[in-house]
Short mmCIF file of C-alpha atoms in Angstrom, two decimals:
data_model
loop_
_atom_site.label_atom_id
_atom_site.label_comp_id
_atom_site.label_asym_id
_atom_site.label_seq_id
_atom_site.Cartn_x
_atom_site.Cartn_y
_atom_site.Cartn_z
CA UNK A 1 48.65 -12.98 96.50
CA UNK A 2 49.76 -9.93 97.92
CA UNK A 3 50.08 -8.59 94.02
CA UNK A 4 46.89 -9.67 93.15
CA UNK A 5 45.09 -7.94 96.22
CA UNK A 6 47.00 -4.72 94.97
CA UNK A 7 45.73 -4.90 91.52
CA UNK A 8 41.78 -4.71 92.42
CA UNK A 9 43.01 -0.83 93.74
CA UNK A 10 42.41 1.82 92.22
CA UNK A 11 44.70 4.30 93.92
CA UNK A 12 46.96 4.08 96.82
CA UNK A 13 48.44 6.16 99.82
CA UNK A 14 51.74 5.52 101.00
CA UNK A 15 53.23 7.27 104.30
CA UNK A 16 56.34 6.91 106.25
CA UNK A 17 55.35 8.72 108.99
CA UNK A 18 54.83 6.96 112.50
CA UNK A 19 55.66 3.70 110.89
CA UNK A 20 54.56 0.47 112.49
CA UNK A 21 55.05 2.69 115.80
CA UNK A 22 52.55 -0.29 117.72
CA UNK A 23 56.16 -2.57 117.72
CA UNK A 24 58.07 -2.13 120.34
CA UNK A 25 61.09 -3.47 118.87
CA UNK A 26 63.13 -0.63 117.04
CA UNK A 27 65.02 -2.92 115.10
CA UNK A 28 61.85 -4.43 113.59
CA UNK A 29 61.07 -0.67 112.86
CA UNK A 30 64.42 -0.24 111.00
CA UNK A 31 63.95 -2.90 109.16
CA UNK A 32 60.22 -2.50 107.74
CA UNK A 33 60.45 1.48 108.13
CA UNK A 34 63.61 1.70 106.65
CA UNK A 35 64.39 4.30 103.58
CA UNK A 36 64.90 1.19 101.21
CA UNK A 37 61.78 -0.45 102.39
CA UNK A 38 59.39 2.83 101.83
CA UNK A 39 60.64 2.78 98.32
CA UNK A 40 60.16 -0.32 97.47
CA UNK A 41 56.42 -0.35 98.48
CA UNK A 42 56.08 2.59 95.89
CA UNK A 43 57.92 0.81 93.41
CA UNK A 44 55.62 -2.25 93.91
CA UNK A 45 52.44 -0.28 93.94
CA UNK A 46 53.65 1.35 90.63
CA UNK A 47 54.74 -1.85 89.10
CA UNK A 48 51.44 -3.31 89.88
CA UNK A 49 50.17 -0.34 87.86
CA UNK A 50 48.86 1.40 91.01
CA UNK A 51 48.51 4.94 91.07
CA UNK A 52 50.03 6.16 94.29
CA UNK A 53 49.16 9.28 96.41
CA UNK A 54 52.97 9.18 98.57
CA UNK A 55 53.95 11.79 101.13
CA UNK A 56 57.31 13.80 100.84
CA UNK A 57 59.10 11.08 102.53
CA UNK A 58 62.76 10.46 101.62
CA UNK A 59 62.44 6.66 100.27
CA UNK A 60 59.56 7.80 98.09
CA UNK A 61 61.37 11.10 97.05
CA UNK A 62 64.42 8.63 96.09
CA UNK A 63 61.99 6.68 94.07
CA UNK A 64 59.99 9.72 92.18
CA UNK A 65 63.32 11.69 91.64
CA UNK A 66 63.53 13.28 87.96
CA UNK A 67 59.62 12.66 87.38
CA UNK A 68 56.84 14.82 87.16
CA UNK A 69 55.39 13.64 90.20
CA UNK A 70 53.68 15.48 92.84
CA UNK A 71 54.66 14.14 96.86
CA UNK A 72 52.18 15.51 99.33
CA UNK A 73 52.88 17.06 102.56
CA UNK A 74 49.36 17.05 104.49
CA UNK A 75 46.58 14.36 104.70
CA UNK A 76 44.48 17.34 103.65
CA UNK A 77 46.82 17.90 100.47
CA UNK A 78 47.09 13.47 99.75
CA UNK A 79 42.84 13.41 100.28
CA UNK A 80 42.72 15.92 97.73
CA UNK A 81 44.66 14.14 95.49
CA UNK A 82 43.56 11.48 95.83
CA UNK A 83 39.65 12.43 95.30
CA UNK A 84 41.71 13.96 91.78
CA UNK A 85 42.44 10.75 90.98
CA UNK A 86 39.24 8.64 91.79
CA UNK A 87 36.63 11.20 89.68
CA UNK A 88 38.89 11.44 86.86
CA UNK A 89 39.53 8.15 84.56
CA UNK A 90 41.82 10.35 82.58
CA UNK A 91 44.51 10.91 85.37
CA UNK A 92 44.35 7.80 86.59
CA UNK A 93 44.91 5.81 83.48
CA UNK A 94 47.84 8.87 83.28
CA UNK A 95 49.46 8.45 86.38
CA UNK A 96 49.47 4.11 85.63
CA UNK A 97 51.15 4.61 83.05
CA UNK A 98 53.74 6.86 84.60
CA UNK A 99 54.21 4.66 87.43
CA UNK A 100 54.70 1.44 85.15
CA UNK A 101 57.67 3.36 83.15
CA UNK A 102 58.76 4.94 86.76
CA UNK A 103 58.78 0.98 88.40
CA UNK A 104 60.45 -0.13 85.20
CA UNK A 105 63.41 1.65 86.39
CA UNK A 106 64.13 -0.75 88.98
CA UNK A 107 63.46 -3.61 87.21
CA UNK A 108 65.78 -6.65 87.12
CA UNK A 109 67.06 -5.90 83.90
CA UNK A 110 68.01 -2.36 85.03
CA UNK A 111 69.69 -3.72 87.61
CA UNK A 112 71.58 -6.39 86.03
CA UNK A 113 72.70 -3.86 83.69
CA UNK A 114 73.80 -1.97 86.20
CA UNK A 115 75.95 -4.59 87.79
CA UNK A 116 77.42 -6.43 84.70
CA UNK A 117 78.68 -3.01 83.96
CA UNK A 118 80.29 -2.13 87.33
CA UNK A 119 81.40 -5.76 87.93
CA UNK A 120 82.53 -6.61 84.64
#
């Protein structure tokens, strides 16, 4: 359901920053705030052919690193891009299609790759 719900979007804006800061349990922080949890919500968005607006946070720097793609600093700098992305059909249809072949990356295949060739 949650996949579905992310498919009506257009665009998307992921931040680390002050994450789920209302808990006051720091282990539940660790664990949905984690470096390996902020990634995978970009790779999800991506995969769900998304386009994402993410700030220069590590887990989404891990994700985006040797692509072409632009992590903001500033809510100023992610509103602009993000107004980039809703007036132009162009980028947006652009940046899905970058974010598929990014997401693809970490696909199960990928990864099972990956592991038949360390554990084999």
């Amino acid at each position: 359901q949650v996949y579905e719900q992310m498919v009506e979007l257009e665009v998307t804006i992921l931040r680390h920053s002050q994450c789920m800061l209302h808990l006051n349990d720091t282990r539940a922080q660790e664990w949905f705030c984690s470096r390996y949890k902020t990634g995978q919500r970009l790779v999800n968005a991506l995969a769900a052919g998304v386009p994402a607006v993410a700030f220069h946070d590590q887990g989404f720097a891990d994700v985006v690193e040797g692509y072409p793609i632009t992590l903001v600093d500033s809510i100023a700098s992610a509103l602009e891009q993000m107004s980039r992305l809703v007036m132009s059909p162009g980028l947006r249809a652009a940046a899905r299609e970058a974010g598929l072949r990014i997401a693809d990356g970490f696909g199960i295949r990928k990864f099972a790759t990956l592991y038949w060739t360390v554990f084999a």
